[in-house]
Each structure stands twice: as C-alpha cells, then as structure tokens.
Amino acid sequence: MLEYYRLYLPKSKREVKIEISVPRNRDNIEFDTLYLLDGQNAFKDSYAAFGRSIRATKCLSHFARYYDKRIIGVAIHNSESDLGRINEYSPFVIKNGASDDWKGQNVKECYNFCDDFISTIIPFIDSKYNTIKNKNRRFIYGSSLAAVTALYLGFKYPDAFNYIGAFSTASFLYPNEFMKFLNDNKNPDKNIFLYVGGKEKSDSIYEEKIYLNTSIELKDYFKNNGNRVRLVIDPNGAHNEEAWGNHLFDLLNFIYFDDETVIISR
C-alpha cells in the first residue's frame, strides 16, 4: 500500500511530497529502506512525469515474497520544474548546459536539499516506520541527473548509505568537478550499482554515446578504488523509466546476492 506525507524541509524552506510503499501487514517486521529520487516516477504511472513510472512496488513485492527481503520504498518527489530539478539535484555548476534556462542554476539549493535529506527526511522515516537504522540496510536510487545526486549523497555523507544505485549517470555535465569530488571523498565501503542503456542519447551538444562511455569510466574508477561495483549494460535500453524499472531487480540482486561483475543484458 502507498502512504503519503508532506514534509517541511527547513534548509530548503519548502515542503516536499513523499510516497511510501509499505505492506499492509507490517507488525513485528523490521525493514530495509530504499530511497528513490524523482519520486513521482517511482510507483504510479498516473503520477509520473512522462506517463510511465519505474513500478518499484512490483520489485519490492517480489523480493519480499520470494526472498523474504522486507524493504520500504521511500519516494521523494522532485521540485517538478526543469530548473527546479536541476537546482535540487546538481551539486556542481553545469558548464556546458543544453538550455539557456540552466544558466539560472543555483548549487546552494542542492546543498540545502542534501542536508535536509540527511537531517530531516531520513530521521522522519525512521521515526514513522520500523526501519533498520544502519547504513548497510539503507539504499538510494537515482537516474540521470538524480544518479549524480545519489552518488553525492552516498559519498558526502558516509554514514547515510553504503549501497548506491546510479542509473544513466549524467556526470558528464561537470566531469572535472564530479571526479574531483569522488577523489576527495574516496570510500571503499560504498557498493555501487551502475546501469546504462545502449540506445541512450543526450542533447546534440554531447557525444552520442556519452551515457555509455561515462558509465564504463565510472565502473573502472570505482573498481580501481576498491569499491564493490557492478555495471549492467542493456544494449536496447533507452533513457526512460521503463528501461530503468526493468533493471531495478538487478539493483536489489546486487545488494543482496551478487558479487562484483559486469553484465550485458541481451
């Protein structure tokens, strides 16, 4: 079942909408927690920005039923407008934006959101639900721009998440700043799941295979720095929620079962 909250974020000075996917019968059950950025695209197609969600509830239910892995899904809605989402999810200045609107970017909004995420959102969820309050049992997912945010949260706040799902990571928007951040915050305890589709393209100002090349480079980087990392490449995957939802199972499989490997889905 889905439960809904509106939570005030004191540093961001605004409310955020949160959807929670949780079983009806949850007495005496301790839960792992999967946080999902771009949360309006997490559970219901009718809420999704482009009419299709990643349908995360199906995946969570599957792992509960067949593997006895009890996971609460916590979907944090973004701020909806294009520039609002860029501000919220970009911790670095975009040097080569695809739109003139991006010139209004304010990275302080991302810093405020990330601080609110750690100091307000996570404690709120932990107070409402019987979660396992441990960074090894708390996971985060983000796609595209939000994949950068997921990685930023995981490394900037080392006690928050040890499992990070970064799908179609858009770090090419600020490659030097992003890699400097990772170099300054190396942490071999972090487990990194990367996904990318072979048919993903960005705006014409970027090279055609930018998502694929970026993901391969990130996989090599994390592996060389001692992280447990897995890269899934789907040759037919496009840049959309349907593709990302199809590989959410792979993320949870990586978290609970799989060793470091590279998978090519066919």
Short mmCIF file of C-alpha atoms in Angstrom, two decimals, residues 111-241:
data_model
loop_
_atom_site.label_atom_id
_atom_site.label_comp_id
_atom_site.label_asym_id
_atom_site.label_seq_id
_atom_site.Cartn_x
_atom_site.Cartn_y
_atom_site.Cartn_z
CA TYR A 111 23.38 21.55 -0.84
CA ASN A 112 20.31 22.55 1.18
CA PHE A 113 18.27 19.67 -0.20
CA CYS A 114 21.00 17.13 0.56
CA ASP A 115 21.36 18.43 4.13
CA ASP A 116 17.58 18.23 4.54
CA PHE A 117 17.60 14.71 3.13
CA ILE A 118 20.06 13.55 5.79
CA SER A 119 18.90 15.63 8.76
CA THR A 120 15.13 15.76 8.17
CA ILE A 121 13.84 13.15 5.70
CA ILE A 122 15.75 10.09 6.95
CA PRO A 123 15.01 10.77 10.66
CA PHE A 124 11.33 11.31 9.80
CA ILE A 125 11.09 7.95 8.03
CA ASP A 126 12.99 6.19 10.80
CA SER A 127 10.58 7.63 13.37
CA LYS A 128 7.46 6.57 11.42
CA TYR A 129 8.46 3.04 10.43
CA ASN A 130 10.30 0.12 11.96
CA THR A 131 13.39 0.57 9.81
CA ILE A 132 16.82 -0.92 10.41
CA LYS A 133 18.82 2.20 11.20
CA ASN A 134 22.08 1.16 9.64
CA LYS A 135 23.87 2.44 6.54
CA ASN A 136 24.22 -1.15 5.29
CA ARG A 137 20.43 -1.55 5.30
CA ARG A 138 19.60 1.78 3.74
CA PHE A 139 19.85 2.16 -0.06
CA ILE A 140 19.43 5.02 -2.54
CA TYR A 141 18.43 5.08 -6.22
CA GLY A 142 18.66 7.88 -8.75
CA SER A 143 18.52 8.11 -12.54
CA SER A 144 20.18 10.56 -14.94
CA LEU A 145 20.78 13.83 -13.06
CA ALA A 146 19.46 12.24 -9.86
CA ALA A 147 22.09 9.48 -10.22
CA VAL A 148 24.69 12.19 -9.60
CA THR A 149 22.75 13.25 -6.51
CA ALA A 150 22.57 9.65 -5.25
CA LEU A 151 26.35 9.28 -5.59
CA TYR A 152 26.89 12.68 -3.99
CA LEU A 153 24.71 11.78 -1.00
CA GLY A 154 26.40 8.42 -0.58
CA PHE A 155 29.95 9.80 -0.55
CA LYS A 156 29.35 13.22 1.03
CA TYR A 157 27.50 11.70 3.98
CA PRO A 158 29.37 8.42 4.64
CA ASP A 159 27.05 7.28 7.44
CA ALA A 160 23.88 7.52 5.32
CA PHE A 161 24.08 4.84 2.59
CA ASN A 162 26.51 2.09 1.73
CA TYR A 163 24.53 0.96 -1.35
CA ILE A 164 24.02 3.37 -4.24
CA GLY A 165 22.08 2.71 -7.46
CA ALA A 166 23.14 5.16 -10.19
CA PHE A 167 21.20 4.64 -13.43
CA SER A 168 22.29 6.51 -16.59
CA THR A 169 24.53 8.84 -14.65
CA ALA A 170 24.69 12.37 -16.10
CA SER A 171 28.06 13.28 -14.57
CA PHE A 172 29.30 14.44 -17.99
CA LEU A 173 27.58 17.76 -17.23
CA TYR A 174 30.50 18.60 -14.93
CA PRO A 175 33.15 15.86 -15.38
CA ASN A 176 36.09 17.62 -13.71
CA GLU A 177 34.17 18.78 -10.65
CA PHE A 178 32.47 15.42 -10.23
CA MET A 179 35.71 13.43 -10.40
CA LYS A 180 37.41 15.86 -8.01
CA PHE A 181 34.59 15.28 -5.56
CA LEU A 182 34.98 11.50 -5.80
CA ASN A 183 38.75 11.77 -5.39
CA ASP A 184 38.31 13.97 -2.32
CA ASN A 185 35.77 11.57 -0.77
CA LYS A 186 37.10 8.11 -1.57
CA ASN A 187 35.39 5.40 0.45
CA PRO A 188 35.90 1.70 -0.34
CA ASP A 189 32.91 0.76 1.86
CA LYS A 190 30.50 2.05 -0.77
CA ASN A 191 28.84 -0.51 -3.04
CA ILE A 192 27.99 0.98 -6.43
CA PHE A 193 25.47 -0.36 -8.92
CA LEU A 194 25.58 1.29 -12.35
CA TYR A 195 23.12 0.82 -15.19
CA VAL A 196 23.15 2.26 -18.70
CA GLY A 197 21.27 1.63 -21.93
CA GLY A 198 22.99 1.23 -25.26
CA LYS A 199 20.43 3.43 -27.01
CA GLU A 200 20.63 6.36 -24.62
CA LYS A 201 21.39 9.75 -26.12
CA SER A 202 21.57 13.22 -24.66
CA ASP A 203 21.20 16.58 -26.39
CA SER A 204 23.09 17.05 -29.64
CA ILE A 205 25.80 19.14 -27.99
CA TYR A 206 27.13 15.99 -26.31
CA GLU A 207 28.72 12.97 -27.97
CA GLU A 208 26.26 10.26 -28.98
CA LYS A 209 27.48 7.54 -26.56
CA ILE A 210 28.09 9.88 -23.63
CA TYR A 211 25.96 7.91 -21.13
CA LEU A 212 27.55 4.60 -22.07
CA ASN A 213 31.09 5.93 -22.02
CA THR A 214 30.57 7.75 -18.73
CA SER A 215 29.18 4.61 -17.06
CA ILE A 216 32.08 2.45 -18.22
CA GLU A 217 34.58 5.04 -16.98
CA LEU A 218 32.81 5.19 -13.59
CA LYS A 219 32.85 1.41 -13.28
CA ASP A 220 36.61 1.35 -13.91
CA TYR A 221 37.16 4.23 -11.49
CA PHE A 222 35.27 2.60 -8.62
CA LYS A 223 36.85 -0.79 -9.22
CA ASN A 224 40.33 0.75 -9.16
CA ASN A 225 39.50 2.46 -5.86
CA GLY A 226 38.46 -0.73 -4.10
CA ASN A 227 34.68 -0.38 -4.29
CA ARG A 228 32.40 -3.30 -4.97
CA VAL A 229 30.82 -2.27 -8.26
CA ARG A 230 28.56 -3.77 -10.89
CA LEU A 231 27.72 -2.33 -14.29
CA VAL A 232 24.70 -3.55 -16.23
CA ILE A 233 24.54 -2.54 -19.89
CA ASP A 234 21.31 -3.14 -21.78
CA PRO A 235 22.06 -2.72 -25.50
CA ASN A 236 18.39 -1.94 -26.20
CA GLY A 237 17.84 0.34 -23.22
CA ALA A 238 16.60 3.89 -23.83
CA HIS A 239 16.74 6.86 -21.45
CA ASN A 240 13.40 6.38 -19.71
CA GLU A 241 11.59 4.97 -16.70
#
